[in-house]
Amino acid sequence: QVQVVESGGGLVQAGGSLRLSCAASGSIFSVNAMGWYRQAPGKQRELVAAITRGGMTNYADSVKGRFTISRDNAKNTVYLQMNSLKPEDTAVYYCNADLIVTTLQKYNYWGQGTQVTVSS
């Protein structure tokens, strides 16, 4: 079994910062790409940032220069440092992981989501 668990959400004022963490655990052989998505009320889920196992990153235009994604391969963990937060960043943030389990099958897992609320 595999678990993907996010942490670090909360309430922050505009201009503030939050750091999200997401750890994959269980019967994992390796974790490939990991990413953060978000879904605001009434909107579709969208990619925020993604990172390959080798460290290549990709960001949504709306967060470039404010958010930084990073990972620790030894801990199967991905982070999202969010600075200069805006009210429009308010959403449920979901972690996504492409991984290979110990039976060498590939799976894509989603975390349960963590709420980020930015007040104006």
Short mmCIF file of N, CA and C in Angstrom, two decimals:
data_model
loop_
_atom_site.label_atom_id
_atom_site.label_comp_id
_atom_site.label_asym_id
_atom_site.label_seq_id
_atom_site.Cartn_x
_atom_site.Cartn_y
_atom_site.Cartn_z
N GLN A 1 0.83 -1.20 0.00
CA GLN A 1 0.00 0.00 0.00
C GLN A 1 0.86 1.24 0.00
N VAL A 2 0.31 2.31 -0.57
CA VAL A 2 1.02 3.58 -0.66
C VAL A 2 0.14 4.68 -0.07
N GLN A 3 0.78 5.59 0.63
CA GLN A 3 0.09 6.78 1.13
C GLN A 3 0.80 8.02 0.64
N VAL A 4 0.01 9.02 0.28
CA VAL A 4 0.53 10.33 -0.11
C VAL A 4 -0.17 11.34 0.79
N VAL A 5 0.59 12.00 1.65
CA VAL A 5 -0.01 12.83 2.69
C VAL A 5 0.58 14.24 2.65
N GLU A 6 -0.31 15.22 2.52
CA GLU A 6 0.10 16.63 2.53
C GLU A 6 0.00 17.21 3.93
N SER A 7 0.76 18.27 4.16
CA SER A 7 0.65 19.03 5.39
C SER A 7 1.13 20.45 5.14
N GLY A 8 0.77 21.35 6.04
CA GLY A 8 1.30 22.70 5.98
C GLY A 8 0.32 23.77 5.53
N GLY A 9 -0.90 23.41 5.19
CA GLY A 9 -1.85 24.44 4.80
C GLY A 9 -2.30 25.27 5.99
N GLY A 10 -3.10 26.29 5.71
CA GLY A 10 -3.60 27.12 6.79
C GLY A 10 -4.11 28.45 6.30
N LEU A 11 -4.29 29.36 7.25
CA LEU A 11 -4.78 30.71 6.96
C LEU A 11 -3.63 31.69 7.09
N VAL A 12 -3.49 32.54 6.10
CA VAL A 12 -2.41 33.53 6.12
C VAL A 12 -2.91 34.82 5.49
N GLN A 13 -2.35 35.93 5.89
CA GLN A 13 -2.72 37.21 5.29
C GLN A 13 -2.01 37.39 3.96
N ALA A 14 -2.61 38.20 3.11
CA ALA A 14 -1.99 38.50 1.83
C ALA A 14 -0.58 39.05 2.04
N GLY A 15 0.33 38.58 1.21
CA GLY A 15 1.73 38.95 1.36
C GLY A 15 2.53 38.00 2.21
N GLY A 16 1.85 37.10 2.89
CA GLY A 16 2.52 36.15 3.77
C GLY A 16 3.03 34.93 3.03
N SER A 17 3.54 33.98 3.80
CA SER A 17 4.15 32.77 3.24
C SER A 17 3.62 31.52 3.94
N LEU A 18 3.63 30.44 3.19
CA LEU A 18 3.33 29.11 3.73
C LEU A 18 4.23 28.11 3.03
N ARG A 19 4.51 27.00 3.70
CA ARG A 19 5.26 25.92 3.10
C ARG A 19 4.46 24.64 3.21
N LEU A 20 4.18 24.05 2.07
CA LEU A 20 3.47 22.78 2.02
C LEU A 20 4.47 21.64 1.88
N SER A 21 4.15 20.52 2.50
CA SER A 21 4.96 19.31 2.37
C SER A 21 4.06 18.16 1.94
N CYS A 22 4.65 17.22 1.23
CA CYS A 22 3.91 16.03 0.81
C CYS A 22 4.88 14.86 0.82
N ALA A 23 4.53 13.84 1.58
CA ALA A 23 5.37 12.66 1.70
C ALA A 23 4.67 11.43 1.16
N ALA A 24 5.37 10.68 0.33
CA ALA A 24 4.86 9.40 -0.16
C ALA A 24 5.53 8.29 0.64
N SER A 25 4.74 7.33 1.09
CA SER A 25 5.30 6.25 1.91
C SER A 25 4.61 4.94 1.58
N GLY A 26 5.24 3.85 2.00
CA GLY A 26 4.66 2.53 1.78
C GLY A 26 5.54 1.69 0.86
N SER A 27 4.90 0.85 0.08
CA SER A 27 5.61 -0.12 -0.76
C SER A 27 6.08 0.54 -2.05
N ILE A 28 7.04 1.44 -1.92
CA ILE A 28 7.52 2.25 -3.04
C ILE A 28 8.89 1.79 -3.49
N PHE A 29 9.04 1.60 -4.80
CA PHE A 29 10.35 1.31 -5.38
C PHE A 29 11.05 2.62 -5.73
N SER A 30 10.34 3.51 -6.42
CA SER A 30 10.90 4.84 -6.69
C SER A 30 9.76 5.81 -6.99
N VAL A 31 10.03 7.08 -6.74
CA VAL A 31 9.07 8.14 -7.03
C VAL A 31 9.60 8.97 -8.18
N ASN A 32 8.83 9.10 -9.22
CA ASN A 32 9.26 9.89 -10.39
C ASN A 32 8.78 11.33 -10.23
N ALA A 33 7.99 11.83 -11.15
CA ALA A 33 7.55 13.21 -11.06
C ALA A 33 6.60 13.41 -9.88
N MET A 34 6.71 14.56 -9.25
CA MET A 34 5.78 14.96 -8.19
C MET A 34 5.30 16.36 -8.49
N GLY A 35 4.11 16.66 -8.06
CA GLY A 35 3.59 17.99 -8.37
C GLY A 35 2.53 18.44 -7.38
N TRP A 36 2.24 19.72 -7.48
CA TRP A 36 1.18 20.34 -6.68
C TRP A 36 0.12 20.90 -7.62
N TYR A 37 -1.11 20.61 -7.31
CA TYR A 37 -2.25 21.13 -8.03
C TYR A 37 -3.13 21.87 -7.01
N ARG A 38 -4.03 22.70 -7.52
CA ARG A 38 -4.96 23.37 -6.63
C ARG A 38 -6.33 23.47 -7.28
N GLN A 39 -7.32 23.54 -6.43
CA GLN A 39 -8.69 23.68 -6.91
C GLN A 39 -9.43 24.65 -6.02
N ALA A 40 -9.84 25.76 -6.63
CA ALA A 40 -10.63 26.77 -5.92
C ALA A 40 -12.11 26.46 -6.12
N PRO A 41 -12.96 26.95 -5.24
CA PRO A 41 -14.40 26.68 -5.37
C PRO A 41 -14.93 27.10 -6.72
N GLY A 42 -15.64 26.19 -7.38
CA GLY A 42 -16.23 26.49 -8.67
C GLY A 42 -15.28 26.47 -9.84
N LYS A 43 -14.03 26.09 -9.59
CA LYS A 43 -13.03 26.07 -10.67
C LYS A 43 -12.47 24.67 -10.85
N GLN A 44 -11.85 24.46 -11.99
CA GLN A 44 -11.21 23.18 -12.26
C GLN A 44 -9.88 23.09 -11.53
N ARG A 45 -9.48 21.87 -11.25
CA ARG A 45 -8.15 21.65 -10.66
C ARG A 45 -7.09 22.05 -11.69
N GLU A 46 -6.05 22.76 -11.22
CA GLU A 46 -5.02 23.24 -12.12
C GLU A 46 -3.63 22.92 -11.56
N LEU A 47 -2.69 22.75 -12.47
CA LEU A 47 -1.31 22.52 -12.07
C LEU A 47 -0.72 23.80 -11.50
N VAL A 48 -0.06 23.69 -10.37
CA VAL A 48 0.64 24.81 -9.77
C VAL A 48 2.14 24.70 -10.09
N ALA A 49 2.71 23.55 -9.79
CA ALA A 49 4.14 23.33 -10.02
C ALA A 49 4.42 21.84 -10.04
N ALA A 50 5.44 21.46 -10.79
CA ALA A 50 5.83 20.06 -10.86
C ALA A 50 7.35 19.97 -10.88
N ILE A 51 7.86 18.81 -10.47
CA ILE A 51 9.31 18.60 -10.43
C ILE A 51 9.62 17.15 -10.76
N THR A 52 10.60 16.95 -11.62
CA THR A 52 11.01 15.60 -11.96
C THR A 52 11.95 15.05 -10.88
N ARG A 53 12.24 13.77 -10.98
CA ARG A 53 13.16 13.17 -10.01
C ARG A 53 14.54 13.83 -10.10
N GLY A 54 14.89 14.27 -11.30
CA GLY A 54 16.18 14.92 -11.50
C GLY A 54 16.19 16.40 -11.15
N GLY A 55 15.02 16.94 -10.78
CA GLY A 55 14.99 18.32 -10.32
C GLY A 55 14.53 19.36 -11.33
N MET A 56 14.11 18.94 -12.51
CA MET A 56 13.56 19.90 -13.47
C MET A 56 12.18 20.34 -13.01
N THR A 57 11.92 21.64 -13.11
CA THR A 57 10.68 22.20 -12.56
C THR A 57 9.84 22.86 -13.64
N ASN A 58 8.56 22.98 -13.33
CA ASN A 58 7.61 23.63 -14.21
C ASN A 58 6.60 24.35 -13.33
N TYR A 59 6.26 25.59 -13.68
CA TYR A 59 5.35 26.39 -12.85
C TYR A 59 4.22 26.97 -13.69
N ALA A 60 3.08 27.13 -13.06
CA ALA A 60 2.01 27.91 -13.68
C ALA A 60 2.46 29.36 -13.74
N ASP A 61 2.05 30.06 -14.79
CA ASP A 61 2.45 31.46 -14.94
C ASP A 61 2.03 32.30 -13.74
N SER A 62 0.90 31.96 -13.14
CA SER A 62 0.35 32.76 -12.05
C SER A 62 1.19 32.70 -10.77
N VAL A 63 2.07 31.71 -10.67
CA VAL A 63 2.87 31.57 -9.44
C VAL A 63 4.37 31.74 -9.67
N LYS A 64 4.78 31.93 -10.91
CA LYS A 64 6.21 32.09 -11.20
C LYS A 64 6.77 33.28 -10.43
N GLY A 65 7.93 33.05 -9.82
CA GLY A 65 8.57 34.12 -9.06
C GLY A 65 8.09 34.22 -7.63
N ARG A 66 7.00 33.53 -7.28
CA ARG A 66 6.48 33.57 -5.91
C ARG A 66 6.55 32.21 -5.23
N PHE A 67 6.34 31.14 -5.99
CA PHE A 67 6.34 29.79 -5.43
C PHE A 67 7.60 29.04 -5.88
N THR A 68 8.09 28.16 -5.02
CA THR A 68 9.24 27.33 -5.34
C THR A 68 8.95 25.89 -4.95
N ILE A 69 9.10 24.99 -5.92
CA ILE A 69 8.92 23.57 -5.63
C ILE A 69 10.29 22.93 -5.47
N SER A 70 10.40 22.00 -4.54
CA SER A 70 11.64 21.28 -4.33
C SER A 70 11.30 19.88 -3.81
N ARG A 71 12.30 19.02 -3.77
CA ARG A 71 12.03 17.67 -3.30
C ARG A 71 13.26 17.08 -2.63
N ASP A 72 12.99 16.08 -1.78
CA ASP A 72 14.04 15.31 -1.14
C ASP A 72 13.79 13.86 -1.56
N ASN A 73 14.59 13.37 -2.49
CA ASN A 73 14.37 12.02 -3.01
C ASN A 73 14.56 10.95 -1.94
N ALA A 74 15.46 11.19 -1.01
CA ALA A 74 15.71 10.20 0.04
C ALA A 74 14.48 10.02 0.94
N LYS A 75 13.68 11.08 1.05
CA LYS A 75 12.50 11.04 1.91
C LYS A 75 11.21 10.90 1.11
N ASN A 76 11.31 10.79 -0.22
CA ASN A 76 10.12 10.74 -1.09
C ASN A 76 9.16 11.88 -0.75
N THR A 77 9.72 13.06 -0.59
CA THR A 77 8.95 14.21 -0.15
C THR A 77 9.12 15.38 -1.12
N VAL A 78 8.02 16.08 -1.36
CA VAL A 78 8.05 17.28 -2.18
C VAL A 78 7.54 18.45 -1.36
N TYR A 79 8.10 19.62 -1.61
CA TYR A 79 7.74 20.82 -0.87
C TYR A 79 7.26 21.90 -1.84
N LEU A 80 6.43 22.79 -1.32
CA LEU A 80 6.03 23.97 -2.08
C LEU A 80 6.14 25.17 -1.16
N GLN A 81 7.14 25.99 -1.41
CA GLN A 81 7.31 27.23 -0.66
C GLN A 81 6.52 28.32 -1.37
N MET A 82 5.56 28.89 -0.68
CA MET A 82 4.68 29.89 -1.27
C MET A 82 4.92 31.23 -0.59
N ASN A 83 5.41 32.19 -1.34
CA ASN A 83 5.67 33.53 -0.83
C ASN A 83 4.76 34.54 -1.52
N SER A 84 4.66 35.71 -0.94
CA SER A 84 3.85 36.80 -1.52
C SER A 84 2.46 36.29 -1.90
N LEU A 85 1.84 35.60 -0.97
CA LEU A 85 0.54 35.00 -1.26
C LEU A 85 -0.52 36.05 -1.51
N LYS A 86 -1.43 35.70 -2.41
CA LYS A 86 -2.53 36.58 -2.80
C LYS A 86 -3.86 35.88 -2.48
N PRO A 87 -4.92 36.65 -2.31
CA PRO A 87 -6.22 36.03 -2.06
C PRO A 87 -6.61 35.03 -3.15
N GLU A 88 -6.20 35.28 -4.38
CA GLU A 88 -6.55 34.35 -5.46
C GLU A 88 -5.78 33.04 -5.40
N ASP A 89 -4.83 32.92 -4.47
CA ASP A 89 -4.16 31.63 -4.26
C ASP A 89 -4.97 30.71 -3.35
N THR A 90 -6.06 31.24 -2.79
CA THR A 90 -6.91 30.43 -1.92
C THR A 90 -7.49 29.25 -2.69
N ALA A 91 -7.26 28.05 -2.15
CA ALA A 91 -7.71 26.83 -2.81
C ALA A 91 -7.36 25.63 -1.94
N VAL A 92 -7.86 24.49 -2.32
CA VAL A 92 -7.36 23.23 -1.76
C VAL A 92 -6.18 22.79 -2.63
N TYR A 93 -5.06 22.54 -1.99
CA TYR A 93 -3.85 22.15 -2.71
C TYR A 93 -3.66 20.64 -2.58
N TYR A 94 -3.45 20.01 -3.73
CA TYR A 94 -3.30 18.56 -3.78
C TYR A 94 -1.90 18.18 -4.27
N CYS A 95 -1.36 17.18 -3.64
CA CYS A 95 -0.08 16.61 -4.09
C CYS A 95 -0.36 15.45 -5.03
N ASN A 96 0.47 15.34 -6.04
CA ASN A 96 0.36 14.24 -7.00
C ASN A 96 1.73 13.59 -7.17
N ALA A 97 1.74 12.27 -7.24
CA ALA A 97 3.02 11.57 -7.37
C ALA A 97 2.90 10.43 -8.38
N ASP A 98 3.85 10.41 -9.31
CA ASP A 98 4.01 9.27 -10.22
C ASP A 98 5.06 8.35 -9.59
N LEU A 99 4.69 7.14 -9.31
CA LEU A 99 5.66 6.29 -8.64
C LEU A 99 5.60 4.85 -9.12
N ILE A 100 6.64 4.13 -8.79
CA ILE A 100 6.72 2.71 -9.09
C ILE A 100 6.72 1.97 -7.77
N VAL A 101 5.80 1.03 -7.62
CA VAL A 101 5.73 0.28 -6.37
C VAL A 101 6.70 -0.90 -6.41
N THR A 102 6.78 -1.62 -5.33
CA THR A 102 7.78 -2.68 -5.21
C THR A 102 7.52 -3.85 -6.15
N THR A 103 6.32 -3.93 -6.70
CA THR A 103 6.05 -4.95 -7.72
C THR A 103 6.39 -4.45 -9.11
N LEU A 104 7.00 -3.25 -9.18
CA LEU A 104 7.46 -2.61 -10.41
C LEU A 104 6.33 -2.15 -11.32
N GLN A 105 5.14 -1.98 -10.74
CA GLN A 105 4.04 -1.39 -11.49
C GLN A 105 4.01 0.11 -11.25
N LYS A 106 3.56 0.84 -12.27
CA LYS A 106 3.50 2.30 -12.18
C LYS A 106 2.10 2.73 -11.75
N TYR A 107 2.07 3.69 -10.85
CA TYR A 107 0.80 4.23 -10.40
C TYR A 107 0.92 5.74 -10.27
N ASN A 108 -0.24 6.41 -10.30
CA ASN A 108 -0.33 7.84 -10.03
C ASN A 108 -1.22 8.03 -8.81
N TYR A 109 -0.71 8.71 -7.82
CA TYR A 109 -1.44 8.87 -6.57
C TYR A 109 -1.71 10.36 -6.29
N TRP A 110 -2.85 10.62 -5.67
CA TRP A 110 -3.22 11.95 -5.19
C TRP A 110 -3.29 11.93 -3.66
N GLY A 111 -2.87 13.03 -3.08
CA GLY A 111 -3.08 13.21 -1.66
C GLY A 111 -4.51 13.65 -1.39
N GLN A 112 -4.83 13.81 -0.10
CA GLN A 112 -6.20 14.14 0.29
C GLN A 112 -6.49 15.64 0.17
N GLY A 113 -5.46 16.44 0.02
CA GLY A 113 -5.63 17.88 -0.12
C GLY A 113 -5.44 18.62 1.20
N THR A 114 -4.95 19.83 1.09
CA THR A 114 -4.79 20.70 2.26
C THR A 114 -5.27 22.10 1.88
N GLN A 115 -6.04 22.69 2.77
CA GLN A 115 -6.64 24.00 2.48
C GLN A 115 -5.64 25.12 2.71
N VAL A 116 -5.56 26.01 1.74
CA VAL A 116 -4.78 27.25 1.88
C VAL A 116 -5.76 28.41 1.70
N THR A 117 -5.83 29.27 2.69
CA THR A 117 -6.72 30.42 2.64
C THR A 117 -5.90 31.68 2.85
N VAL A 118 -6.00 32.61 1.90
CA VAL A 118 -5.27 33.87 1.97
C VAL A 118 -6.28 34.99 2.15
N SER A 119 -6.18 35.69 3.26
CA SER A 119 -7.12 36.78 3.53
C SER A 119 -6.55 38.11 3.03
N SER A 120 -7.45 38.97 2.60
CA SER A 120 -7.01 40.27 2.06
C SER A 120 -6.91 41.33 3.15
#
